[in-house]
Amino acid sequence: MPRPEALPQKPMATELLFRTDAYLSTATAEVTAADEHGVVLDRTIFYPTGGGQPGDTGALIRADGTRVAVVDTRKGATPDAVLHVLGPDSPRLDVGEAVTLEIDWQRRHRLMRLHTALHVMSCVVIAPVTGGQIAPDKGRLDFDIDLALLDAAHIEREVNAITARGIETETVWITDEELDARPELVKTMSVQPPRGAGRVRLLKIPGVDLQPCGGTHVRNLAEIGPIRVIRIRNEGKRNKRVEIAFAD
Ligand SMILES: [Zn+2]
């Protein structure tokens, strides 16, 4: 008779609500851990820094109405734990305490618009992506390409023409095995999609792009609005950097 195996200890995971709905700007949750580094919740709408997208900021609101500022969000000690970094002199929250979550929605929506614009740009510039970064006011991708092939006016025009079509984006999940069978899906050489969870999340822009990405995106490309290329520069042999910002 095989002996029953002990159940693996459950890590303190945070349910990532932004994965299924990037438009949640408020939610309720329970504190599962709290120390001088920050607060872990049983579920969250705060995106932790990763994949070139910065962590969300906002507030946790206690039952008595006290607002506790969240100045940054990072990945926690275990793969699915999210650490909400509090401002200096914040009160210590209690484990088991219920809080209301609020993210700085204006900032996050700008990040979502620029992030999705970078997906579009990765389809306008046909070259391997070697890096990327997003801030609330600008975003950039690095390409392994001849600098002479990067034309700011062309990139701007093509990206804006695609976003103006108002295409609805979709989230698609595939298994690790399906991804292994389609390596062409992974455009970003420097960021391999997270594996081991059995399935990988893809952003699909029908007719434009399909690639693994764990970030937050707009529902419709029209939300991005016009962008402009603010700079193209050489950042190394395999890194030709194209930086974009909102045109208005
Ligand atoms: Zn993405």
Tab-separated table of C-alpha atoms and ligand atoms in Angstrom:
chain	number	residue	atom	x	y	z
A	1	MET	CA	0.000	0.000	0.000
A	2	PRO	CA	1.468	3.378	-0.926
A	3	ARG	CA	1.550	5.697	2.002
A	4	PRO	CA	-0.490	8.854	1.694
A	5	GLU	CA	1.824	11.739	0.979
A	6	ALA	CA	1.819	14.808	3.138
A	7	LEU	CA	0.163	17.788	1.521
A	8	PRO	CA	2.686	20.410	0.459
A	9	GLN	CA	2.513	23.445	2.654
A	10	LYS	CA	0.452	26.133	0.980
A	11	PRO	CA	2.494	29.258	0.333
A	12	MET	CA	0.944	32.566	1.268
A	13	ALA	CA	-0.374	33.404	-2.169
A	14	THR	CA	-2.213	36.572	-3.111
A	15	GLU	CA	-5.139	36.253	-5.508
A	16	LEU	CA	-4.199	38.507	-8.413
A	17	LEU	CA	-7.459	40.239	-9.286
A	18	PHE	CA	-5.831	42.449	-11.961
A	19	ARG	CA	-5.097	39.347	-14.017
A	20	THR	CA	-8.758	38.749	-14.771
A	21	ASP	CA	-9.876	42.388	-14.579
A	22	ALA	CA	-7.304	45.149	-15.072
A	23	TYR	CA	-10.048	47.750	-14.582
A	24	LEU	CA	-10.659	47.161	-10.880
A	25	SER	CA	-9.672	50.384	-9.124
A	26	THR	CA	-11.094	49.334	-5.758
A	27	ALA	CA	-11.706	46.069	-3.886
A	28	THR	CA	-11.757	44.665	-0.380
A	29	ALA	CA	-9.209	42.254	1.071
A	30	GLU	CA	-7.825	40.816	4.296
A	31	VAL	CA	-4.315	41.318	5.669
A	32	THR	CA	-2.442	37.988	5.758
A	33	ALA	CA	0.973	39.324	6.810
A	34	ALA	CA	2.381	42.685	7.880
A	35	ASP	CA	5.858	43.776	8.892
A	36	GLU	CA	8.280	46.668	8.361
A	37	HIS	CA	8.649	45.742	4.673
A	38	GLY	CA	4.964	46.031	3.910
A	39	VAL	CA	1.623	44.277	3.828
A	40	VAL	CA	0.517	41.046	2.136
A	41	LEU	CA	-3.195	40.622	1.377
A	42	ASP	CA	-5.293	37.583	0.473
A	43	ARG	CA	-6.186	39.313	-2.807
A	44	THR	CA	-5.117	42.468	-4.576
A	45	ILE	CA	-5.715	44.863	-7.448
A	46	PHE	CA	-2.175	46.324	-7.045
A	47	TYR	CA	0.148	45.221	-9.851
A	48	PRO	CA	3.647	44.377	-8.543
A	49	THR	CA	6.698	45.643	-10.475
A	50	GLY	CA	7.512	43.193	-13.246
A	51	GLY	CA	7.903	42.782	-16.987
A	52	GLY	CA	8.988	46.421	-17.341
A	53	GLN	CA	5.802	47.750	-15.723
A	54	PRO	CA	6.203	49.596	-12.406
A	55	GLY	CA	4.216	48.620	-9.321
A	56	ASP	CA	0.969	50.394	-8.496
A	57	THR	CA	0.537	53.093	-5.881
A	58	GLY	CA	-2.614	53.972	-3.934
A	59	ALA	CA	-4.017	53.394	-0.471
A	60	LEU	CA	-5.348	50.794	1.951
A	61	ILE	CA	-8.337	52.118	3.877
A	62	ARG	CA	-8.973	50.732	7.367
A	63	ALA	CA	-12.414	50.119	8.848
A	64	ASP	CA	-12.199	53.425	10.787
A	65	GLY	CA	-11.575	55.314	7.538
A	66	THR	CA	-7.823	55.843	8.010
A	67	ARG	CA	-6.008	55.934	4.669
A	68	VAL	CA	-2.640	54.209	4.616
A	69	ALA	CA	-0.585	55.152	1.557
A	70	VAL	CA	0.854	52.388	-0.645
A	71	VAL	CA	3.962	53.912	-2.231
A	72	ASP	CA	5.035	50.863	-4.242
A	73	THR	CA	4.024	47.287	-4.978
A	74	ARG	CA	6.533	44.478	-5.394
A	75	LYS	CA	6.617	40.733	-5.718
A	76	GLY	CA	6.752	39.072	-2.305
A	77	ALA	CA	8.771	36.213	-0.897
A	78	THR	CA	6.773	33.495	-2.668
A	79	PRO	CA	5.892	33.479	-6.378
A	80	ASP	CA	2.298	34.589	-5.973
A	81	ALA	CA	2.685	36.858	-2.960
A	82	VAL	CA	2.416	40.607	-3.500
A	83	LEU	CA	4.035	43.066	-1.117
A	84	HIS	CA	2.304	46.432	-0.645
A	85	VAL	CA	5.010	48.866	0.461
A	86	LEU	CA	3.649	51.497	2.846
A	87	GLY	CA	4.795	55.070	3.269
A	88	PRO	CA	7.037	56.106	6.166
A	89	ASP	CA	5.320	56.441	9.568
A	90	SER	CA	2.401	54.241	8.486
A	91	PRO	CA	0.472	52.470	11.239
A	92	ARG	CA	1.114	48.725	11.559
A	93	LEU	CA	-1.844	46.792	10.140
A	94	ASP	CA	-3.159	43.709	11.913
A	95	VAL	CA	-3.228	40.231	10.409
A	96	GLY	CA	-6.861	39.368	9.736
A	97	GLU	CA	-7.838	43.022	9.372
A	98	ALA	CA	-10.203	43.883	6.515
A	99	VAL	CA	-9.137	46.786	4.291
A	100	THR	CA	-10.483	48.557	1.235
A	101	LEU	CA	-7.986	48.845	-1.614
A	102	GLU	CA	-7.719	51.838	-3.893
A	103	ILE	CA	-5.153	52.188	-6.657
A	104	ASP	CA	-4.069	55.465	-8.230
A	105	TRP	CA	-6.232	54.775	-11.248
A	106	GLN	CA	-5.082	57.691	-13.401
A	107	ARG	CA	-1.488	56.559	-13.099
A	108	ARG	CA	-2.341	52.885	-13.729
A	109	HIS	CA	-4.484	53.655	-16.758
A	110	ARG	CA	-1.623	55.649	-18.310
A	111	LEU	CA	0.664	52.665	-17.678
A	112	MET	CA	-1.900	50.345	-19.311
A	113	ARG	CA	-2.211	52.628	-22.355
A	114	LEU	CA	1.556	52.880	-22.834
A	115	HIS	CA	2.075	49.181	-22.140
A	116	THR	CA	-0.469	48.208	-24.791
A	117	ALA	CA	1.042	50.764	-27.200
A	118	LEU	CA	4.386	48.976	-26.816
A	119	HIS	CA	2.721	45.707	-27.869
A	120	VAL	CA	1.534	47.479	-31.017
A	121	MET	CA	4.970	48.997	-31.632
A	122	SER	CA	6.578	45.533	-31.342
A	123	CYS	CA	4.510	44.585	-34.396
A	124	VAL	CA	5.368	47.742	-36.359
A	125	VAL	CA	9.123	47.325	-35.837
A	126	ILE	CA	9.926	43.860	-37.143
A	127	ALA	CA	12.903	42.846	-34.994
A	128	PRO	CA	13.605	40.924	-31.773
A	129	VAL	CA	12.804	42.923	-28.638
A	130	THR	CA	15.787	43.015	-26.281
A	131	GLY	CA	14.316	45.124	-23.492
A	132	GLY	CA	11.521	47.406	-22.404
A	133	GLN	CA	10.340	49.743	-19.689
A	134	ILE	CA	7.195	51.727	-18.928
A	135	ALA	CA	6.650	54.840	-16.817
A	136	PRO	CA	3.393	56.793	-16.406
A	137	ASP	CA	4.563	59.406	-18.951
A	138	LYS	CA	6.645	57.389	-21.425
A	139	GLY	CA	7.599	53.891	-22.499
A	140	ARG	CA	10.367	52.300	-24.518
A	141	LEU	CA	11.385	49.146	-26.295
A	142	ASP	CA	14.875	48.095	-27.343
A	143	PHE	CA	15.249	46.232	-30.625
A	144	ASP	CA	18.040	44.152	-32.115
A	145	ILE	CA	18.018	46.043	-35.415
A	146	ASP	CA	20.112	48.340	-37.593
A	147	LEU	CA	19.606	51.888	-36.274
A	148	ALA	CA	19.195	53.173	-39.837
A	149	LEU	CA	16.014	51.088	-40.190
A	150	LEU	CA	14.240	52.934	-37.363
A	151	ASP	CA	12.225	55.843	-38.715
A	152	ALA	CA	10.380	57.832	-36.039
A	153	ALA	CA	7.743	59.256	-38.380
A	154	HIS	CA	6.981	55.828	-39.847
A	155	ILE	CA	6.723	54.149	-36.425
A	156	GLU	CA	4.473	56.909	-35.108
A	157	ARG	CA	2.192	56.794	-38.138
A	158	GLU	CA	1.871	52.996	-38.142
A	159	VAL	CA	1.270	52.673	-34.382
A	160	ASN	CA	-1.355	55.426	-34.454
A	161	ALA	CA	-3.063	53.899	-37.499
A	162	ILE	CA	-3.388	50.547	-35.711
A	163	THR	CA	-4.599	51.955	-32.374
A	164	ALA	CA	-7.139	54.160	-34.190
A	165	ARG	CA	-8.793	50.989	-35.497
A	166	GLY	CA	-10.232	50.463	-32.026
A	167	ILE	CA	-9.494	46.736	-31.796
A	168	GLU	CA	-10.674	44.922	-28.644
A	169	THR	CA	-7.845	43.090	-26.848
A	170	GLU	CA	-8.212	39.590	-25.390
A	171	THR	CA	-6.517	37.543	-22.697
A	172	VAL	CA	-5.725	33.975	-23.748
A	173	TRP	CA	-4.251	31.205	-21.598
A	174	ILE	CA	-2.178	28.338	-23.038
A	175	THR	CA	-0.283	25.471	-21.434
A	176	ASP	CA	3.512	25.470	-20.997
A	177	GLU	CA	3.650	22.679	-23.605
A	178	GLU	CA	1.711	24.729	-26.149
A	179	LEU	CA	4.084	27.631	-25.620
A	180	ASP	CA	7.122	25.347	-25.997
A	181	ALA	CA	5.670	24.210	-29.328
A	182	ARG	CA	5.370	27.829	-30.519
A	183	PRO	CA	8.627	29.584	-29.560
A	184	GLU	CA	7.907	32.295	-32.158
A	185	LEU	CA	5.370	33.733	-29.695
A	186	VAL	CA	8.128	34.917	-27.403
A	187	LYS	CA	9.338	38.177	-28.900
A	188	THR	CA	11.034	39.631	-25.904
A	189	MET	CA	14.357	37.876	-25.621
A	190	SER	CA	15.213	39.373	-22.259
A	191	VAL	CA	11.935	38.447	-20.558
A	192	GLN	CA	10.983	34.798	-20.725
A	193	PRO	CA	7.373	34.236	-19.691
A	194	PRO	CA	6.936	32.730	-16.240
A	195	ARG	CA	6.609	28.968	-16.393
A	196	GLY	CA	5.955	26.238	-13.893
A	197	ALA	CA	2.397	27.256	-13.088
A	198	GLY	CA	1.253	24.981	-15.933
A	199	ARG	CA	-0.199	27.749	-18.021
A	200	VAL	CA	0.926	31.003	-19.540
A	201	ARG	CA	-1.072	34.165	-20.079
A	202	LEU	CA	-1.032	35.805	-23.505
A	203	LEU	CA	-2.215	39.173	-24.698
A	204	LYS	CA	-4.028	38.861	-28.018
A	205	ILE	CA	-4.659	41.865	-30.237
A	206	PRO	CA	-6.620	40.151	-33.011
A	207	GLY	CA	-4.901	40.574	-36.367
A	208	VAL	CA	-1.951	42.410	-34.783
A	209	ASP	CA	-0.182	40.624	-31.958
A	210	LEU	CA	-0.164	37.535	-29.755
A	211	GLN	CA	2.485	37.207	-27.068
A	212	PRO	CA	2.986	36.081	-23.482
A	213	CYS	CA	2.549	38.919	-21.013
A	214	GLY	CA	1.549	39.156	-17.379
A	215	GLY	CA	1.022	42.928	-17.386
A	216	THR	CA	-2.120	45.042	-17.509
A	217	HIS	CA	-3.567	46.191	-20.844
A	218	VAL	CA	-6.401	48.349	-22.124
A	219	ARG	CA	-9.593	46.654	-23.335
A	220	ASN	CA	-9.691	48.592	-26.576
A	221	LEU	CA	-6.765	50.061	-28.537
A	222	ALA	CA	-8.713	53.305	-29.004
A	223	GLU	CA	-8.105	54.068	-25.302
A	224	ILE	CA	-4.398	54.545	-26.027
A	225	GLY	CA	-4.880	57.707	-28.112
A	226	PRO	CA	-2.172	59.114	-30.372
A	227	ILE	CA	1.443	58.553	-29.394
A	228	ARG	CA	4.635	60.195	-30.606
A	229	VAL	CA	8.185	58.898	-30.811
A	230	ILE	CA	10.233	61.136	-28.533
A	231	ARG	CA	13.641	59.564	-29.069
A	232	ILE	CA	15.518	56.889	-30.996
A	233	ARG	CA	19.018	56.121	-29.848
A	234	ASN	CA	21.769	53.544	-29.814
A	235	GLU	CA	22.013	51.803	-26.428
A	236	GLY	CA	24.426	49.072	-27.517
A	237	LYS	CA	25.066	46.519	-30.222
A	238	ARG	CA	21.730	44.775	-29.820
A	239	ASN	CA	19.791	47.588	-28.195
A	240	LYS	CA	18.367	50.280	-30.437
A	241	ARG	CA	15.933	52.158	-28.216
A	242	VAL	CA	12.621	53.643	-29.347
A	243	GLU	CA	10.955	55.823	-26.735
A	244	ILE	CA	7.317	56.925	-26.993
A	245	ALA	CA	4.983	59.261	-25.095
A	246	PHE	CA	1.406	60.456	-25.421
A	247	ALA	CA	1.047	62.939	-28.261
A	248	ASP	CA	-1.302	65.245	-26.351
B	1	ZN	ZN	1.761	43.256	-22.028
